[in-house]
Short mmCIF file of C-alpha atoms and ligand atoms in Angstrom, two decimals:
data_model
loop_
_atom_site.label_atom_id
_atom_site.label_comp_id
_atom_site.label_asym_id
_atom_site.label_seq_id
_atom_site.Cartn_x
_atom_site.Cartn_y
_atom_site.Cartn_z
CA UNK A 1 116.89 63.83 108.32
CA UNK A 2 117.12 67.38 107.09
CA UNK A 3 120.53 69.00 106.53
CA UNK A 4 120.69 71.84 109.05
CA UNK A 5 123.99 73.44 108.16
CA UNK A 6 124.20 76.14 105.53
CA UNK A 7 127.55 74.97 104.11
CA UNK A 8 128.87 71.52 103.30
CA UNK A 9 132.53 70.78 102.76
CA UNK A 10 132.69 67.32 101.29
CA UNK A 11 135.94 65.41 100.99
CA UNK A 12 136.06 62.98 98.10
CA UNK A 13 139.10 60.80 98.76
CA UNK A 14 138.63 58.95 95.46
CA UNK A 15 140.96 55.94 95.30
CA UNK A 16 143.65 57.56 97.44
CA UNK A 17 144.70 56.57 100.98
CA UNK A 18 145.49 53.26 99.39
CA UNK A 19 146.90 51.40 102.39
CA UNK A 20 146.13 50.90 106.07
CA UNK A 21 149.26 52.86 106.99
CA UNK A 22 148.16 55.86 104.95
CA UNK A 23 144.71 55.78 106.52
CA UNK A 24 146.18 55.72 110.05
CA UNK A 25 148.55 58.55 109.19
CA UNK A 26 145.72 60.66 107.75
CA UNK A 27 143.57 60.04 110.83
CA UNK A 28 146.45 60.99 113.15
CA UNK A 29 147.07 64.18 111.20
CA UNK A 30 143.38 65.02 111.17
CA UNK A 31 143.22 64.52 114.92
CA UNK A 32 146.12 66.97 115.32
CA UNK A 33 144.78 69.53 112.82
CA UNK A 34 141.15 69.49 113.93
CA UNK A 35 141.75 70.17 117.63
CA UNK A 36 139.10 72.64 118.82
CA UNK A 37 137.35 72.56 115.46
CA UNK A 38 133.87 73.93 116.01
CA UNK A 39 131.51 74.49 113.15
CA UNK A 40 127.95 75.67 113.59
CA UNK A 41 126.80 76.77 110.16
CA UNK A 42 129.00 74.28 108.30
CA UNK A 43 129.57 70.55 108.19
CA UNK A 44 132.58 68.57 107.06
CA UNK A 45 131.69 65.31 105.32
CA UNK A 46 134.45 62.74 104.81
CA UNK A 47 133.93 60.20 102.02
CA UNK A 48 136.86 57.77 102.12
CA UNK A 49 137.14 54.59 100.06
CA UNK A 50 134.41 52.28 101.40
CA UNK A 51 136.93 49.88 102.92
CA UNK A 52 138.03 52.66 105.33
CA UNK A 53 134.61 54.02 106.24
CA UNK A 54 134.41 52.13 109.54
CA UNK A 55 137.92 53.29 110.54
CA UNK A 56 137.01 56.89 109.85
CA UNK A 57 133.68 56.69 111.65
CA UNK A 58 135.13 55.02 114.73
CA UNK A 59 138.15 57.32 115.02
CA UNK A 60 136.61 60.74 114.50
CA UNK A 61 134.16 61.95 117.08
CA UNK A 62 133.50 65.56 116.19
CA UNK A 63 129.89 66.75 116.07
CA UNK A 64 130.59 68.83 112.98
CA UNK A 65 131.94 65.86 110.97
CA UNK A 66 129.89 63.28 109.08
CA UNK A 67 130.85 60.42 106.83
CA UNK A 68 129.83 59.11 103.46
CA UNK A 69 130.58 56.82 100.53
CA UNK A 70 131.62 57.58 96.95
CA UNK A 71 128.92 55.43 95.37
CA UNK A 72 126.11 53.06 96.29
CA UNK A 73 124.32 50.46 94.24
CA UNK A 74 120.62 50.69 93.32
CA UNK A 75 119.67 47.50 95.17
CA UNK A 76 119.79 46.90 98.91
CA UNK A 77 121.36 43.44 98.83
CA UNK A 78 121.59 40.30 96.76
CA UNK A 79 123.78 38.60 94.19
CA UNK A 80 125.53 41.76 92.98
CA UNK A 81 129.23 41.02 93.25
CA UNK A 82 131.22 44.04 94.49
CA UNK A 83 128.06 46.09 95.04
CA UNK A 84 127.93 48.50 97.97
CA UNK A 85 124.44 49.02 99.40
CA UNK A 86 123.28 52.28 100.95
CA UNK A 87 122.04 50.36 104.00
CA UNK A 88 125.56 48.99 104.45
CA UNK A 89 126.92 52.51 104.31
CA UNK A 90 124.51 53.82 106.92
CA UNK A 91 125.11 50.89 109.23
CA UNK A 92 128.82 51.77 109.22
CA UNK A 93 128.15 55.39 110.13
CA UNK A 94 127.61 56.95 106.70
CA UNK A 95 125.09 59.74 106.21
CA UNK A 96 125.99 60.90 102.69
CA UNK A 97 126.83 59.33 99.34
CA UNK A 98 128.42 60.91 96.27
CA UNK A 99 126.47 59.83 93.18
CA UNK A 100 126.98 60.37 89.47
CA UNK A 101 130.54 61.63 89.82
CA UNK A 102 132.06 62.13 86.36
CA UNK A 103 134.81 59.60 87.15
CA UNK A 104 132.11 56.99 87.89
CA UNK A 105 130.35 57.92 84.66
CA UNK A 106 133.60 57.73 82.68
CA UNK A 107 135.50 54.77 84.14
CA UNK A 108 132.64 52.63 85.48
CA UNK A 109 130.09 53.17 82.73
CA UNK A 110 127.56 54.80 85.05
CA UNK A 111 124.43 55.80 83.14
CA UNK A 112 121.85 58.47 83.99
CA UNK A 113 119.36 55.65 84.48
CA UNK A 114 121.58 54.01 87.12
CA UNK A 115 122.23 57.35 88.84
CA UNK A 116 118.50 58.05 89.06
CA UNK A 117 117.79 54.67 90.73
CA UNK A 118 120.77 55.05 93.07
CA UNK A 119 119.63 58.53 94.11
CA UNK A 120 116.14 57.31 94.81
CA UNK A 121 117.24 54.29 96.88
CA UNK A 122 119.84 56.30 98.82
CA UNK A 123 117.12 58.73 99.92
CA UNK A 124 114.82 55.86 100.92
CA UNK A 125 117.65 54.48 103.04
CA UNK A 126 118.19 57.86 104.71
CA UNK A 127 121.45 58.84 103.02
CA UNK A 128 121.91 62.29 101.53
CA UNK A 129 122.92 61.86 97.88
CA UNK A 130 125.46 64.38 96.61
CA UNK A 131 124.45 64.41 92.97
CA UNK A 132 127.24 65.55 90.65
CA UNK A 133 126.39 67.24 87.36
CA UNK A 134 128.64 69.13 84.98
CA UNK A 135 129.70 69.66 81.40
CA UNK A 136 132.91 68.43 79.77
CA UNK A 137 135.39 70.61 77.87
CA UNK A 138 133.83 69.95 74.45
CA UNK A 139 130.35 70.71 75.70
CA UNK A 140 131.62 73.92 77.23
CA UNK A 141 133.31 74.91 73.97
CA UNK A 142 130.07 74.25 72.11
CA UNK A 143 128.23 76.38 74.72
CA UNK A 144 126.03 73.47 75.74
CA UNK A 145 126.48 73.80 79.50
CA UNK A 146 122.89 74.79 80.11
CA UNK A 147 121.41 71.87 78.13
CA UNK A 148 123.80 69.38 79.72
CA UNK A 149 122.97 70.49 83.26
CA UNK A 150 119.22 70.55 82.71
CA UNK A 151 119.29 67.17 80.99
CA UNK A 152 121.26 65.55 83.83
CA UNK A 153 119.10 67.14 86.53
CA UNK A 154 115.90 66.07 84.79
CA UNK A 155 117.07 62.48 84.32
CA UNK A 156 118.95 61.96 87.57
CA UNK A 157 116.19 63.41 89.77
CA UNK A 158 113.33 61.70 87.96
CA UNK A 159 112.34 59.59 90.99
CA UNK A 160 112.82 62.30 93.59
CA UNK A 161 109.61 64.00 94.67
CA UNK A 162 108.79 67.24 96.40
CA UNK A 163 108.89 65.68 99.86
CA UNK A 164 112.46 64.41 99.57
CA UNK A 165 114.36 66.81 97.31
CA UNK A 166 115.74 68.65 100.34
CA UNK A 167 117.66 65.47 101.26
CA UNK A 168 119.68 65.81 98.05
CA UNK A 169 122.76 68.00 97.62
CA UNK A 170 123.49 69.16 94.08
CA UNK A 171 127.13 69.54 93.13
CA UNK A 172 127.98 71.55 90.04
CA UNK A 173 131.22 69.97 88.91
CA UNK A 174 132.46 71.02 85.47
CA UNK A 175 134.48 68.04 84.28
CA UNK A 176 137.18 70.23 82.74
CA UNK A 177 137.87 71.81 86.16
CA UNK A 178 138.46 68.54 88.04
CA UNK A 179 142.05 67.95 89.16
CA UNK A 180 143.12 70.78 86.88
CA UNK A 181 145.60 72.28 89.36
CA UNK A 182 145.68 75.41 87.30
CA UNK A 183 143.94 78.67 88.20
CA UNK A 184 143.07 79.16 84.50
CA UNK A 185 140.97 76.05 84.72
CA UNK A 186 138.56 77.32 87.31
CA UNK A 187 135.16 78.60 86.25
CA UNK A 188 134.74 82.37 86.38
CA UNK A 189 132.52 83.98 88.99
CA UNK A 190 129.98 84.56 86.24
CA UNK A 191 129.98 80.93 85.11
CA UNK A 192 129.52 79.77 88.69
CA UNK A 193 126.68 82.16 89.34
CA UNK A 194 124.99 81.18 86.10
CA UNK A 195 125.24 77.49 86.96
CA UNK A 196 123.90 78.09 90.46
CA UNK A 197 120.97 80.16 89.20
CA UNK A 198 120.20 77.59 86.51
CA UNK A 199 120.13 74.75 89.04
CA UNK A 200 118.03 76.79 91.47
CA UNK A 201 115.54 77.71 88.72
CA UNK A 202 115.25 74.07 87.72
CA UNK A 203 114.53 73.12 91.34
CA UNK A 204 111.97 75.90 91.78
CA UNK A 205 110.24 74.86 88.54
CA UNK A 206 110.08 71.18 89.51
CA UNK A 207 109.60 71.34 93.27
CA UNK A 208 108.37 74.84 94.12
CA UNK A 209 110.11 77.76 95.81
CA UNK A 210 110.18 76.60 99.42
CA UNK A 211 111.44 73.07 98.71
CA UNK A 212 114.08 74.47 96.32
CA UNK A 213 115.29 76.93 98.97
CA UNK A 214 116.24 74.03 101.21
CA UNK A 215 118.48 72.27 98.68
CA UNK A 216 122.22 72.91 99.08
CA UNK A 217 124.02 73.69 95.83
CA UNK A 218 127.78 73.25 96.02
CA UNK A 219 130.74 73.45 93.62
CA UNK A 220 133.48 70.90 92.86
CA UNK A 221 136.70 71.09 90.83
CA UNK A 222 140.22 72.01 92.02
CA UNK A 223 139.07 73.69 95.22
CA UNK A 224 141.65 74.38 97.91
CA UNK A 225 141.99 76.75 100.85
CA UNK A 226 143.54 79.44 98.64
CA UNK A 227 140.68 79.66 96.17
CA UNK A 228 137.66 78.59 98.27
CA UNK A 229 136.61 82.10 99.19
CA UNK A 230 136.85 83.43 95.65
CA UNK A 231 135.29 80.40 93.99
CA UNK A 232 132.61 79.33 96.44
CA UNK A 233 131.82 82.14 98.87
CA UNK A 234 131.67 84.92 96.29
CA UNK A 235 129.51 82.94 93.89
CA UNK A 236 127.03 82.02 96.61
CA UNK A 237 127.80 78.30 96.48
CA UNK A 238 126.91 76.53 99.71
CA UNK A 239 130.07 74.49 100.00
CA UNK A 240 132.41 72.38 97.92
CA UNK A 241 133.32 68.87 96.86
CA UNK A 242 137.04 68.57 97.44
CA UNK A 243 139.19 65.92 95.75
CA UNK A 244 142.97 66.35 95.74
CA UNK A 245 143.11 68.72 98.72
CA UNK A 246 141.38 66.10 100.90
CA UNK A 247 144.67 64.27 101.17
CA UNK A 248 145.83 67.07 103.48
CA UNK A 249 143.71 67.25 106.65
CA UNK A 250 144.90 70.78 107.47
CA UNK A 251 143.57 71.94 104.09
CA UNK A 252 140.14 70.50 104.78
CA UNK A 253 140.03 72.04 108.24
CA UNK A 254 141.13 75.40 106.83
CA UNK A 255 138.47 75.31 104.11
CA UNK A 256 135.78 74.38 106.64
CA UNK A 257 136.81 77.34 108.81
CA UNK A 258 136.66 79.72 105.83
CA UNK A 259 133.20 78.38 104.96
CA UNK A 260 132.10 78.95 108.55
CA UNK A 261 133.45 82.52 108.59
CA UNK A 262 131.97 83.36 105.21
CA UNK A 263 128.48 82.21 106.14
P1 PGA B 301 139.61 67.87 92.63
O1 PGA B 301 138.46 66.78 92.57
O2 PGA B 301 139.33 68.74 93.83
O3 PGA B 301 140.87 67.08 92.77
O4 PGA B 301 139.54 68.65 91.36
C1 PGA B 301 137.14 67.12 92.81
C2 PGA B 301 136.26 65.91 92.58
O5 PGA B 301 136.40 65.26 91.55
O6 PGA B 301 135.43 65.56 93.42
#
Protein backbone atom coordinates (compact mmCIF):
# COMPACT_ATOMS: atom_id res chain seq x y z
CA UNK A 1 0.00 0.00 0.00
CA UNK A 2 1.39 3.33 -1.05
CA UNK A 3 2.67 5.79 1.56
CA UNK A 4 0.34 8.79 1.29
CA UNK A 5 1.91 11.18 3.77
CA UNK A 6 4.65 13.56 2.71
CA UNK A 7 6.63 13.27 5.96
CA UNK A 8 7.53 10.28 8.10
CA UNK A 9 8.72 10.57 11.67
CA UNK A 10 10.05 7.17 12.60
CA UNK A 11 10.88 6.25 16.18
CA UNK A 12 13.64 3.69 16.53
CA UNK A 13 13.48 2.55 20.14
CA UNK A 14 16.55 0.33 19.69
CA UNK A 15 17.03 -1.89 22.76
CA UNK A 16 15.50 0.63 25.16
CA UNK A 17 12.19 0.33 27.04
CA UNK A 18 13.76 -2.75 28.50
CA UNK A 19 11.02 -3.84 30.89
CA UNK A 20 7.24 -4.18 30.94
CA UNK A 21 7.02 -1.32 33.45
CA UNK A 22 8.93 1.03 31.17
CA UNK A 23 6.72 0.11 28.22
CA UNK A 24 3.54 0.82 30.22
CA UNK A 25 4.96 4.11 31.45
CA UNK A 26 5.92 5.17 27.93
CA UNK A 27 2.46 4.26 26.61
CA UNK A 28 0.77 6.22 29.42
CA UNK A 29 2.94 9.25 28.73
CA UNK A 30 2.30 8.99 25.00
CA UNK A 31 -1.43 8.83 25.63
CA UNK A 32 -1.17 12.03 27.69
CA UNK A 33 1.14 13.84 25.25
CA UNK A 34 -0.64 12.87 22.04
CA UNK A 35 -4.13 14.06 23.03
CA UNK A 36 -5.70 15.77 20.00
CA UNK A 37 -2.74 14.86 17.81
CA UNK A 38 -3.88 15.23 14.23
CA UNK A 39 -1.50 14.81 11.36
CA UNK A 40 -2.57 14.96 7.74
CA UNK A 41 0.62 15.35 5.75
CA UNK A 42 2.77 13.42 8.24
CA UNK A 43 2.82 10.02 9.88
CA UNK A 44 4.42 8.89 13.11
CA UNK A 45 5.82 5.36 12.95
CA UNK A 46 6.74 3.65 16.22
CA UNK A 47 9.28 0.81 16.02
CA UNK A 48 9.63 -0.66 19.52
CA UNK A 49 11.57 -3.81 20.38
CA UNK A 50 9.64 -6.66 18.73
CA UNK A 51 8.53 -8.09 22.07
CA UNK A 52 6.49 -4.88 22.69
CA UNK A 53 5.01 -4.48 19.22
CA UNK A 54 1.65 -6.02 20.16
CA UNK A 55 1.39 -3.82 23.28
CA UNK A 56 2.04 -0.71 21.23
CA UNK A 57 -0.37 -1.68 18.47
CA UNK A 58 -3.18 -2.56 20.85
CA UNK A 59 -2.80 0.53 23.05
CA UNK A 60 -2.44 3.30 20.49
CA UNK A 61 -5.38 3.99 18.26
CA UNK A 62 -4.49 7.16 16.41
CA UNK A 63 -5.01 7.25 12.65
CA UNK A 64 -1.75 9.13 12.17
CA UNK A 65 0.35 6.50 13.97
CA UNK A 66 1.70 3.27 12.50
CA UNK A 67 3.98 0.60 13.88
CA UNK A 68 7.03 -1.27 12.74
CA UNK A 69 9.95 -3.51 13.63
CA UNK A 70 13.69 -2.84 13.77
CA UNK A 71 14.64 -5.81 11.62
CA UNK A 72 13.11 -8.79 9.83
CA UNK A 73 14.67 -11.98 8.59
CA UNK A 74 14.87 -12.90 4.89
CA UNK A 75 12.74 -16.04 5.26
CA UNK A 76 9.07 -16.22 6.20
CA UNK A 77 9.30 -19.07 8.68
CA UNK A 78 11.25 -22.20 9.49
CA UNK A 79 14.12 -23.45 11.62
CA UNK A 80 15.76 -20.04 12.11
CA UNK A 81 16.17 -19.67 15.86
CA UNK A 82 15.47 -16.10 17.03
CA UNK A 83 14.41 -14.99 13.55
CA UNK A 84 11.61 -12.46 13.19
CA UNK A 85 9.57 -12.82 10.01
CA UNK A 86 7.96 -9.90 8.20
CA UNK A 87 4.65 -11.78 8.13
CA UNK A 88 4.82 -12.04 11.92
CA UNK A 89 5.37 -8.31 12.13
CA UNK A 90 2.40 -7.49 9.91
CA UNK A 91 0.13 -9.90 11.74
CA UNK A 92 0.88 -8.00 14.96
CA UNK A 93 0.02 -4.65 13.40
CA UNK A 94 3.34 -3.65 11.85
CA UNK A 95 3.46 -1.75 8.56
CA UNK A 96 7.13 -0.73 8.46
CA UNK A 97 10.51 -2.31 9.16
CA UNK A 98 13.89 -0.65 9.66
CA UNK A 99 16.51 -2.53 7.62
CA UNK A 100 20.26 -2.23 7.31
CA UNK A 101 20.65 0.03 10.34
CA UNK A 102 24.36 0.60 11.03
CA UNK A 103 24.00 -0.95 14.50
CA UNK A 104 22.65 -4.13 12.87
CA UNK A 105 25.52 -4.06 10.39
CA UNK A 106 28.08 -3.50 13.16
CA UNK A 107 26.88 -5.64 16.08
CA UNK A 108 24.94 -8.37 14.27
CA UNK A 109 27.16 -8.85 11.24
CA UNK A 110 24.48 -7.80 8.77
CA UNK A 111 25.79 -7.92 5.21
CA UNK A 112 24.58 -6.04 2.14
CA UNK A 113 23.51 -9.39 0.73
CA UNK A 114 21.27 -10.06 3.74
CA UNK A 115 19.85 -6.53 3.65
CA UNK A 116 18.95 -6.90 -0.03
CA UNK A 117 17.04 -10.17 0.60
CA UNK A 118 15.33 -8.73 3.68
CA UNK A 119 14.24 -5.64 1.75
CA UNK A 120 12.83 -7.74 -1.05
CA UNK A 121 10.88 -10.10 1.25
CA UNK A 122 9.57 -7.25 3.41
CA UNK A 123 8.07 -5.60 0.32
CA UNK A 124 6.53 -8.91 -0.81
CA UNK A 125 4.93 -9.21 2.62
CA UNK A 126 3.54 -5.67 2.39
CA UNK A 127 5.85 -3.97 4.87
CA UNK A 128 7.55 -0.68 4.02
CA UNK A 129 11.30 -1.16 4.48
CA UNK A 130 13.14 1.85 5.89
CA UNK A 131 16.51 1.24 4.32
CA UNK A 132 19.38 2.90 6.21
CA UNK A 133 22.51 3.95 4.35
CA UNK A 134 25.35 6.17 5.49
CA UNK A 135 29.08 6.63 5.72
CA UNK A 136 31.24 6.23 8.83
CA UNK A 137 33.68 8.82 10.18
CA UNK A 138 36.70 7.42 8.34
CA UNK A 139 34.85 7.27 5.04
CA UNK A 140 33.72 10.84 5.54
CA UNK A 141 37.28 11.95 6.28
CA UNK A 142 38.46 10.22 3.11
CA UNK A 143 35.64 11.97 1.19
CA UNK A 144 34.10 8.67 0.17
CA UNK A 145 30.51 9.47 1.13
CA UNK A 146 29.27 9.45 -2.43
CA UNK A 147 30.81 6.05 -3.28
CA UNK A 148 29.60 4.52 -0.02
CA UNK A 149 26.02 5.68 -0.54
CA UNK A 150 25.84 4.60 -4.17
CA UNK A 151 27.40 1.24 -3.39
CA UNK A 152 24.92 0.53 -0.57
CA UNK A 153 21.93 1.69 -2.61
CA UNK A 154 22.99 -0.42 -5.59
CA UNK A 155 23.52 -3.55 -3.50
CA UNK A 156 20.66 -3.19 -1.03
CA UNK A 157 18.04 -2.39 -3.68
CA UNK A 158 19.20 -5.01 -6.16
CA UNK A 159 15.95 -7.01 -5.94
CA UNK A 160 13.60 -4.04 -5.87
CA UNK A 161 12.00 -3.24 -9.20
CA UNK A 162 10.29 -0.21 -10.65
CA UNK A 163 6.85 -1.34 -9.50
CA UNK A 164 7.76 -1.56 -5.81
CA UNK A 165 10.44 1.06 -5.14
CA UNK A 166 7.81 3.50 -3.88
CA UNK A 167 7.14 1.10 -0.96
CA UNK A 168 10.68 1.70 0.28
CA UNK A 169 11.79 4.62 2.45
CA UNK A 170 15.45 5.60 2.18
CA UNK A 171 17.09 6.91 5.33
CA UNK A 172 20.36 8.78 5.00
CA UNK A 173 22.02 8.08 8.33
CA UNK A 174 25.67 9.11 8.59
CA UNK A 175 27.10 6.74 11.18
CA UNK A 176 29.22 9.45 12.80
CA UNK A 177 26.07 11.48 13.56
CA UNK A 178 24.19 8.71 15.41
CA UNK A 179 23.76 9.29 19.15
CA UNK A 180 26.31 12.07 18.91
CA UNK A 181 24.42 14.45 21.21
CA UNK A 182 26.59 17.26 20.00
CA UNK A 183 25.51 19.95 17.55
CA UNK A 184 28.99 19.82 15.96
CA UNK A 185 28.25 16.27 14.96
CA UNK A 186 25.30 17.04 12.75
CA UNK A 187 25.74 17.19 8.99
CA UNK A 188 25.70 20.67 7.50
CA UNK A 189 22.77 21.82 5.37
CA UNK A 190 25.01 21.38 2.35
CA UNK A 191 25.98 17.82 3.24
CA UNK A 192 22.32 16.92 3.76
CA UNK A 193 21.24 18.44 0.49
CA UNK A 194 24.07 16.71 -1.35
CA UNK A 195 23.11 13.35 0.13
CA UNK A 196 19.44 13.88 -0.72
CA UNK A 197 20.21 14.89 -4.30
CA UNK A 198 22.60 11.96 -4.71
CA UNK A 199 19.98 9.48 -3.50
CA UNK A 200 17.29 11.06 -5.66
CA UNK A 201 19.54 10.95 -8.74
CA UNK A 202 20.32 7.31 -8.10
CA UNK A 203 16.60 6.54 -7.87
CA UNK A 204 15.79 8.50 -11.03
CA UNK A 205 18.59 6.70 -12.90
CA UNK A 206 17.45 3.25 -11.79
CA UNK A 207 13.68 3.62 -11.64
CA UNK A 208 12.76 6.69 -13.70
CA UNK A 209 11.56 10.14 -12.66
CA UNK A 210 7.98 9.40 -11.63
CA UNK A 211 8.77 6.32 -9.51
CA UNK A 212 11.68 8.18 -7.86
CA UNK A 213 9.42 11.13 -7.00
CA UNK A 214 7.27 8.85 -4.87
CA UNK A 215 10.11 7.57 -2.67
CA UNK A 216 10.45 9.29 0.72
CA UNK A 217 14.02 10.23 1.63
CA UNK A 218 14.53 10.91 5.32
CA UNK A 219 17.46 11.72 7.64
CA UNK A 220 18.61 10.00 10.84
CA UNK A 221 21.23 10.91 13.47
CA UNK A 222 20.77 12.90 16.70
CA UNK A 223 17.49 14.49 15.65
CA UNK A 224 15.37 16.14 18.32
CA UNK A 225 12.65 18.78 18.44
CA UNK A 226 15.22 21.57 18.71
CA UNK A 227 17.11 20.73 15.54
CA UNK A 228 14.43 19.04 13.39
CA UNK A 229 13.48 22.19 11.50
CA UNK A 230 17.05 23.17 10.73
CA UNK A 231 18.26 19.68 9.89
CA UNK A 232 15.30 18.13 8.10
CA UNK A 233 12.88 20.81 6.94
CA UNK A 234 15.49 23.17 5.53
CA UNK A 235 17.36 20.44 3.69
CA UNK A 236 14.18 19.11 2.09
CA UNK A 237 14.29 15.78 3.91
CA UNK A 238 10.88 14.14 4.16
CA UNK A 239 11.11 13.14 7.78
CA UNK A 240 13.52 11.59 10.25
CA UNK A 241 14.58 8.41 11.98
CA UNK A 242 14.71 9.24 15.66
CA UNK A 243 16.67 7.17 18.18
CA UNK A 244 17.41 8.65 21.60
CA UNK A 245 14.62 11.25 21.53
CA UNK A 246 12.03 8.46 21.06
CA UNK A 247 12.32 7.68 24.74
CA UNK A 248 10.39 10.90 25.39
CA UNK A 249 6.89 10.78 23.88
CA UNK A 250 6.46 14.56 24.08
CA UNK A 251 9.57 14.96 21.90
CA UNK A 252 8.18 12.67 19.23
CA UNK A 253 4.83 14.44 19.26
CA UNK A 254 6.57 17.82 19.05
CA UNK A 255 8.72 16.71 16.12
CA UNK A 256 5.69 15.31 14.30
CA UNK A 257 3.88 18.63 14.74
CA UNK A 258 6.88 20.57 13.39
CA UNK A 259 7.01 18.21 10.39
CA UNK A 260 3.31 18.79 9.80
CA UNK A 261 3.68 22.58 10.01
CA UNK A 262 6.74 22.63 7.79
CA UNK A 263 5.12 20.63 5.01
P1 LIG B 1 19.88 8.84 17.46
O1 LIG B 1 19.68 7.47 16.70
O2 LIG B 1 18.70 9.71 17.15
O3 LIG B 1 19.96 8.46 18.91
O4 LIG B 1 21.15 9.44 16.95
C1 LIG B 1 19.20 7.44 15.40
C2 LIG B 1 19.21 6.01 14.89
O5 LIG B 1 20.23 5.33 15.05
O6 LIG B 1 18.22 5.52 14.37
